[in-house]
Amino acid sequence: GDSVTQTEGLVTLTEGLPVMLNCTYQTAYSTFLFWYVQHLNEAPKLLLKSSTDNKRTEHQGFHATLHKSSSSFHLQKSSAQLSDSALYYCALRNSGGSNAKLTFGKGTKLSVKS
Amino acid sequence: GPKVLQIPSHQIIDMGQMVTLNCDPVSNHLYFYWYKQILGQQMEFLVNFYNGKVMEKSKLFKDQFSVERPDGSYFTLKIQPTALEDSAVYFCASSLGGGYAEQFFGPGTRLTVL
């Protein structure tokens, strides 16, 4: 079945430093990749999505590029802000028999300090 | 943006009791989902629901689970009877379309079964 692997656990950064959260995946089908962000006591919200190989997608200062050759969709930002502290989930949906369900990674907690 | 509400935010019950988790989806959405997240693990798909029917369910959607959305009101997940392993955060989501349409998530209901 499908699987998503993310940078484990907690990532702590100082404000202004670059952010990179890793996401790799396995699926037998064509796929959509997503990044969701969940701030404390809030709902997960869609941050980025892509299905196009080697095309950079950007939103709210974050960007990611789907690389099908390496099955990766890493999340990056050039300069971390305090407000970026949150839980980040990478997820995929495939084009197989079921294209409705999302398969999630375990999530990466990003903590940005001043 | 569109919001999905979940009621209650926390629920504590004794093993063997029945529990109903309520989800108020985005008003014009037609597809509804439940995901389960055990502490420290990833969110996992339980079920999706459209036009009054379960479209797909995972192996986590045990016989003790049921979903319904009577008369366009709350989309509910009922567990009867509950078991210790049902302790988790349950996330509801809704989308306007199926397939690759964006899923909007609620903040989750934390269920503790004693």
mmCIF file of C-alpha atoms in Angstrom:
data_model
loop_
_atom_site.group_PDB
_atom_site.id
_atom_site.type_symbol
_atom_site.label_atom_id
_atom_site.label_comp_id
_atom_site.label_asym_id
_atom_site.label_seq_id
_atom_site.Cartn_x
_atom_site.Cartn_y
_atom_site.Cartn_z
ATOM 1 C CA GLY A 1 0.000 0.000 0.000
ATOM 2 C CA ASP A 2 0.863 3.674 -0.055
ATOM 3 C CA SER A 3 3.173 5.178 2.545
ATOM 4 C CA VAL A 4 4.639 8.576 3.431
ATOM 5 C CA THR A 5 7.784 9.154 5.467
ATOM 6 C CA GLN A 6 8.614 12.521 7.014
ATOM 7 C CA THR A 7 11.443 14.079 9.004
ATOM 8 C CA GLU A 8 10.949 12.519 12.406
ATOM 9 C CA GLY A 9 9.720 14.364 15.471
ATOM 10 C CA LEU A 10 10.737 17.873 16.352
ATOM 11 C CA VAL A 11 12.733 20.373 14.301
ATOM 12 C CA THR A 12 13.907 23.434 16.220
ATOM 13 C CA LEU A 13 15.170 26.486 14.339
ATOM 14 C CA THR A 14 16.191 30.023 15.085
ATOM 15 C CA GLU A 15 14.132 32.713 13.415
ATOM 16 C CA GLY A 16 15.587 33.735 10.058
ATOM 17 C CA LEU A 17 17.209 30.414 9.278
ATOM 18 C CA PRO A 18 16.015 28.283 6.332
ATOM 19 C CA VAL A 19 13.443 25.548 6.807
ATOM 20 C CA MET A 20 13.555 22.142 5.168
ATOM 21 C CA LEU A 21 11.183 19.373 6.150
ATOM 22 C CA ASN A 22 11.665 16.103 4.319
ATOM 23 C CA CYS A 23 8.930 13.998 2.760
ATOM 24 C CA THR A 24 9.338 10.831 0.718
ATOM 25 C CA TYR A 25 6.617 8.509 -0.422
ATOM 26 C CA GLN A 26 5.840 5.131 -1.917
ATOM 27 C CA THR A 27 2.952 4.341 -4.216
ATOM 28 C CA ALA A 28 2.347 2.194 -7.249
ATOM 29 C CA TYR A 29 0.222 4.883 -8.899
ATOM 30 C CA SER A 30 0.387 8.436 -10.170
ATOM 31 C CA THR A 31 -0.158 10.725 -7.279
ATOM 32 C CA PHE A 32 -0.962 14.100 -5.802
ATOM 33 C CA LEU A 33 1.268 15.240 -2.927
ATOM 34 C CA PHE A 34 0.135 17.654 -0.242
ATOM 35 C CA TRP A 35 1.540 19.568 2.698
ATOM 36 C CA TYR A 36 -0.874 20.398 5.515
ATOM 37 C CA VAL A 37 -0.057 22.705 8.435
ATOM 38 C CA GLN A 38 -1.717 22.477 11.838
ATOM 39 C CA HIS A 39 -1.276 25.247 14.380
ATOM 40 C CA LEU A 40 -1.980 24.553 18.030
ATOM 41 C CA ASN A 41 -5.649 23.782 18.709
ATOM 42 C CA GLU A 42 -6.584 24.436 15.096
ATOM 43 C CA ALA A 43 -7.590 22.269 12.158
ATOM 44 C CA PRO A 44 -5.020 21.033 9.625
ATOM 45 C CA LYS A 45 -5.027 23.371 6.626
ATOM 46 C CA LEU A 46 -3.764 22.783 3.116
ATOM 47 C CA LEU A 47 -0.474 24.574 2.498
ATOM 48 C CA LEU A 48 0.743 23.204 -0.849
ATOM 49 C CA LYS A 49 -0.138 20.565 -3.373
ATOM 50 C CA SER A 50 1.347 19.203 -6.582
ATOM 51 C CA SER A 51 1.080 16.415 -9.110
ATOM 52 C CA THR A 52 3.502 17.810 -11.675
ATOM 53 C CA ASP A 53 7.000 16.404 -11.782
ATOM 54 C CA ASN A 54 9.840 18.881 -11.255
ATOM 55 C CA LYS A 55 7.575 21.910 -10.967
ATOM 56 C CA ARG A 56 7.991 24.210 -7.947
ATOM 57 C CA THR A 57 4.794 25.136 -6.141
ATOM 58 C CA GLU A 58 4.669 28.032 -3.672
ATOM 59 C CA HIS A 59 2.305 29.427 -1.072
ATOM 60 C CA GLN A 60 2.711 31.743 1.907
ATOM 61 C CA GLY A 61 6.489 31.796 1.552
ATOM 62 C CA PHE A 62 6.805 28.008 1.516
ATOM 63 C CA HIS A 63 7.704 26.004 -1.564
ATOM 64 C CA ALA A 64 8.058 22.402 -2.596
ATOM 65 C CA THR A 65 8.946 20.526 -5.770
ATOM 66 C CA LEU A 66 7.644 17.065 -6.565
ATOM 67 C CA HIS A 67 10.480 14.843 -7.765
ATOM 68 C CA LYS A 68 9.072 11.559 -9.000
ATOM 69 C CA SER A 69 12.542 10.151 -9.692
ATOM 70 C CA SER A 70 13.345 10.274 -5.985
ATOM 71 C CA SER A 71 9.730 10.075 -4.713
ATOM 72 C CA SER A 72 10.209 13.247 -2.714
ATOM 73 C CA PHE A 73 8.242 16.399 -1.918
ATOM 74 C CA HIS A 74 10.339 18.342 0.603
ATOM 75 C CA LEU A 75 8.939 21.527 2.136
ATOM 76 C CA GLN A 76 11.214 24.571 2.197
ATOM 77 C CA LYS A 77 11.215 28.174 3.250
ATOM 78 C CA SER A 78 14.104 30.587 2.957
ATOM 79 C CA SER A 79 13.645 32.272 6.332
ATOM 80 C CA ALA A 80 11.720 30.859 9.294
ATOM 81 C CA GLN A 81 9.334 33.062 11.248
ATOM 82 C CA LEU A 82 8.029 32.583 14.779
ATOM 83 C CA SER A 83 4.528 32.129 13.346
ATOM 84 C CA ASP A 84 5.706 29.093 11.353
ATOM 85 C CA SER A 85 5.797 27.058 14.560
ATOM 86 C CA ALA A 86 3.274 24.299 13.905
ATOM 87 C CA LEU A 87 2.816 20.653 12.999
ATOM 88 C CA TYR A 88 3.418 19.863 9.313
ATOM 89 C CA TYR A 89 1.966 16.826 7.579
ATOM 90 C CA CYS A 90 2.905 15.455 4.182
ATOM 91 C CA ALA A 91 0.179 13.407 2.492
ATOM 92 C CA LEU A 92 -0.567 11.710 -0.789
ATOM 93 C CA ARG A 93 -3.568 10.714 -2.832
ATOM 94 C CA ASN A 94 -3.128 8.249 -5.637
ATOM 95 C CA SER A 95 -4.858 7.702 -8.939
ATOM 96 C CA GLY A 96 -5.573 4.070 -8.212
ATOM 97 C CA GLY A 97 -8.862 2.445 -7.283
ATOM 98 C CA SER A 98 -9.414 4.921 -4.497
ATOM 99 C CA ASN A 99 -8.405 8.475 -5.148
ATOM 100 C CA ALA A 100 -10.423 9.957 -2.305
ATOM 101 C CA LYS A 101 -8.428 9.004 0.751
ATOM 102 C CA LEU A 102 -5.311 10.770 1.952
ATOM 103 C CA THR A 103 -2.336 8.812 3.248
ATOM 104 C CA PHE A 104 -0.432 10.867 5.811
ATOM 105 C CA GLY A 105 3.056 10.883 7.232
ATOM 106 C CA LYS A 106 3.508 11.048 11.011
ATOM 107 C CA GLY A 107 4.007 14.794 10.966
ATOM 108 C CA THR A 108 6.944 17.028 11.828
ATOM 109 C CA LYS A 109 6.714 19.553 14.614
ATOM 110 C CA LEU A 110 8.502 22.772 13.718
ATOM 111 C CA SER A 111 9.481 25.058 16.569
ATOM 112 C CA VAL A 112 10.925 28.458 15.640
ATOM 113 C CA LYS A 113 12.676 30.416 18.380
ATOM 114 C CA SER A 114 13.922 33.988 18.536
ATOM 115 C CA GLY B 1 -11.943 30.339 4.659
ATOM 116 C CA PRO B 2 -14.385 27.439 4.878
ATOM 117 C CA LYS B 3 -14.523 25.837 8.297
ATOM 118 C CA VAL B 4 -15.388 22.396 9.521
ATOM 119 C CA LEU B 5 -16.533 22.218 13.136
ATOM 120 C CA GLN B 6 -16.325 19.210 15.429
ATOM 121 C CA ILE B 7 -18.286 18.673 18.600
ATOM 122 C CA PRO B 8 -17.183 17.922 21.263
ATOM 123 C CA SER B 9 -13.487 18.769 21.314
ATOM 124 C CA HIS B 10 -12.867 16.196 24.053
ATOM 125 C CA GLN B 11 -14.853 13.173 25.158
ATOM 126 C CA ILE B 12 -14.077 10.738 27.952
ATOM 127 C CA ILE B 13 -16.139 7.569 28.243
ATOM 128 C CA ASP B 14 -15.993 4.147 29.802
ATOM 129 C CA MET B 15 -15.172 1.123 27.694
ATOM 130 C CA GLY B 16 -18.297 -0.526 26.317
ATOM 131 C CA GLN B 17 -20.321 2.664 26.159
ATOM 132 C CA MET B 18 -21.572 4.224 22.955
ATOM 133 C CA VAL B 19 -20.146 7.495 21.674
ATOM 134 C CA THR B 20 -21.195 9.786 18.838
ATOM 135 C CA LEU B 21 -18.751 12.262 17.353
ATOM 136 C CA ASN B 22 -20.303 15.157 15.488
ATOM 137 C CA CYS B 23 -19.015 17.019 12.487
ATOM 138 C CA ASP B 24 -20.491 20.157 10.956
ATOM 139 C CA PRO B 25 -19.015 20.172 7.424
ATOM 140 C CA VAL B 26 -18.644 23.102 5.054
ATOM 141 C CA SER B 27 -22.191 23.988 3.995
ATOM 142 C CA ASN B 28 -22.110 23.149 0.275
ATOM 143 C CA HIS B 29 -19.768 20.178 0.492
ATOM 144 C CA LEU B 30 -20.932 16.786 -0.643
ATOM 145 C CA TYR B 31 -18.162 14.388 0.390
ATOM 146 C CA PHE B 32 -17.330 13.597 3.981
ATOM 147 C CA TYR B 33 -14.467 11.760 5.652
ATOM 148 C CA TRP B 34 -13.263 10.528 9.022
ATOM 149 C CA TYR B 35 -9.616 10.005 9.913
ATOM 150 C CA LYS B 36 -8.173 8.546 13.123
ATOM 151 C CA GLN B 37 -4.907 9.569 14.762
ATOM 152 C CA ILE B 38 -3.522 7.548 17.660
ATOM 153 C CA LEU B 39 -1.043 9.492 19.812
ATOM 154 C CA GLY B 40 2.376 9.580 18.173
ATOM 155 C CA GLN B 41 1.178 8.049 14.939
ATOM 156 C CA GLN B 42 -0.048 9.348 11.604
ATOM 157 C CA MET B 43 -3.597 10.234 10.709
ATOM 158 C CA GLU B 44 -5.245 7.224 9.056
ATOM 159 C CA PHE B 45 -8.257 7.124 6.776
ATOM 160 C CA LEU B 46 -11.362 5.506 8.221
ATOM 161 C CA VAL B 47 -14.215 6.143 5.820
ATOM 162 C CA ASN B 48 -15.641 8.418 3.186
ATOM 163 C CA PHE B 49 -19.328 9.110 2.635
ATOM 164 C CA TYR B 50 -21.290 10.538 -0.270
ATOM 165 C CA ASN B 51 -24.944 10.764 -1.164
ATOM 166 C CA GLY B 52 -25.989 8.938 1.967
ATOM 167 C CA LYS B 53 -23.651 6.003 1.439
ATOM 168 C CA VAL B 54 -20.271 4.762 2.559
ATOM 169 C CA MET B 55 -18.093 4.907 -0.547
ATOM 170 C CA GLU B 56 -14.957 3.381 0.903
ATOM 171 C CA LYS B 57 -13.758 2.235 4.308
ATOM 172 C CA SER B 58 -10.443 1.047 5.637
ATOM 173 C CA LYS B 59 -9.709 -1.974 7.790
ATOM 174 C CA LEU B 60 -9.711 0.386 10.805
ATOM 175 C CA PHE B 61 -13.445 0.965 10.279
ATOM 176 C CA LYS B 62 -14.598 -1.883 12.479
ATOM 177 C CA ASP B 63 -18.112 -3.318 12.604
ATOM 178 C CA GLN B 64 -18.692 -1.271 15.752
ATOM 179 C CA PHE B 65 -18.336 1.935 13.730
ATOM 180 C CA SER B 66 -21.098 3.597 11.731
ATOM 181 C CA VAL B 67 -21.543 6.898 9.957
ATOM 182 C CA GLU B 68 -24.553 8.876 8.848
ATOM 183 C CA ARG B 69 -25.706 12.343 7.932
ATOM 184 C CA PRO B 70 -29.442 12.462 8.526
ATOM 185 C CA ASP B 71 -31.258 15.237 6.609
ATOM 186 C CA GLY B 72 -28.167 17.306 5.929
ATOM 187 C CA SER B 73 -27.399 17.849 9.584
ATOM 188 C CA TYR B 74 -24.236 16.755 11.353
ATOM 189 C CA PHE B 75 -22.081 14.060 9.805
ATOM 190 C CA THR B 76 -21.637 11.611 12.674
ATOM 191 C CA LEU B 77 -19.311 8.797 13.628
ATOM 192 C CA LYS B 78 -20.837 6.394 16.110
ATOM 193 C CA ILE B 79 -18.852 3.766 17.964
ATOM 194 C CA GLN B 80 -20.878 1.110 19.764
ATOM 195 C CA PRO B 81 -19.495 -0.427 21.879
ATOM 196 C CA THR B 82 -16.221 1.406 22.438
ATOM 197 C CA ALA B 83 -12.927 -0.344 23.160
ATOM 198 C CA LEU B 84 -9.680 0.894 24.724
ATOM 199 C CA GLU B 85 -7.985 0.951 21.317
ATOM 200 C CA ASP B 86 -10.546 3.479 20.085
ATOM 201 C CA SER B 87 -8.783 6.167 22.130
ATOM 202 C CA ALA B 88 -7.484 8.630 19.538
ATOM 203 C CA VAL B 89 -8.121 11.992 17.914
ATOM 204 C CA TYR B 90 -10.764 11.751 15.233
ATOM 205 C CA PHE B 91 -10.650 14.275 12.401
ATOM 206 C CA CYS B 92 -13.580 15.017 10.165
ATOM 207 C CA ALA B 93 -13.079 16.436 6.671
ATOM 208 C CA SER B 94 -15.310 17.518 3.829
ATOM 209 C CA SER B 95 -14.849 18.349 0.172
ATOM 210 C CA LEU B 96 -16.971 19.816 -2.577
ATOM 211 C CA GLY B 97 -16.060 17.081 -5.025
ATOM 212 C CA GLY B 98 -14.528 13.662 -4.887
ATOM 213 C CA GLY B 99 -11.234 12.660 -6.431
ATOM 214 C CA TYR B 100 -8.581 15.321 -5.983
ATOM 215 C CA ALA B 101 -10.844 18.067 -4.562
ATOM 216 C CA GLU B 102 -9.359 19.750 -1.505
ATOM 217 C CA GLN B 103 -10.392 18.242 1.790
ATOM 218 C CA PHE B 104 -11.094 20.741 4.567
ATOM 219 C CA PHE B 105 -10.442 19.422 8.065
ATOM 220 C CA GLY B 106 -11.962 20.081 11.445
ATOM 221 C CA PRO B 107 -9.810 20.539 14.571
ATOM 222 C CA GLY B 108 -10.470 17.003 15.780
ATOM 223 C CA THR B 109 -12.240 15.346 18.707
ATOM 224 C CA ARG B 110 -9.996 13.738 21.299
ATOM 225 C CA LEU B 111 -11.676 10.539 22.480
ATOM 226 C CA THR B 112 -10.426 8.825 25.611
ATOM 227 C CA VAL B 113 -11.841 5.405 26.434
ATOM 228 C CA LEU B 114 -11.204 4.284 30.017
#
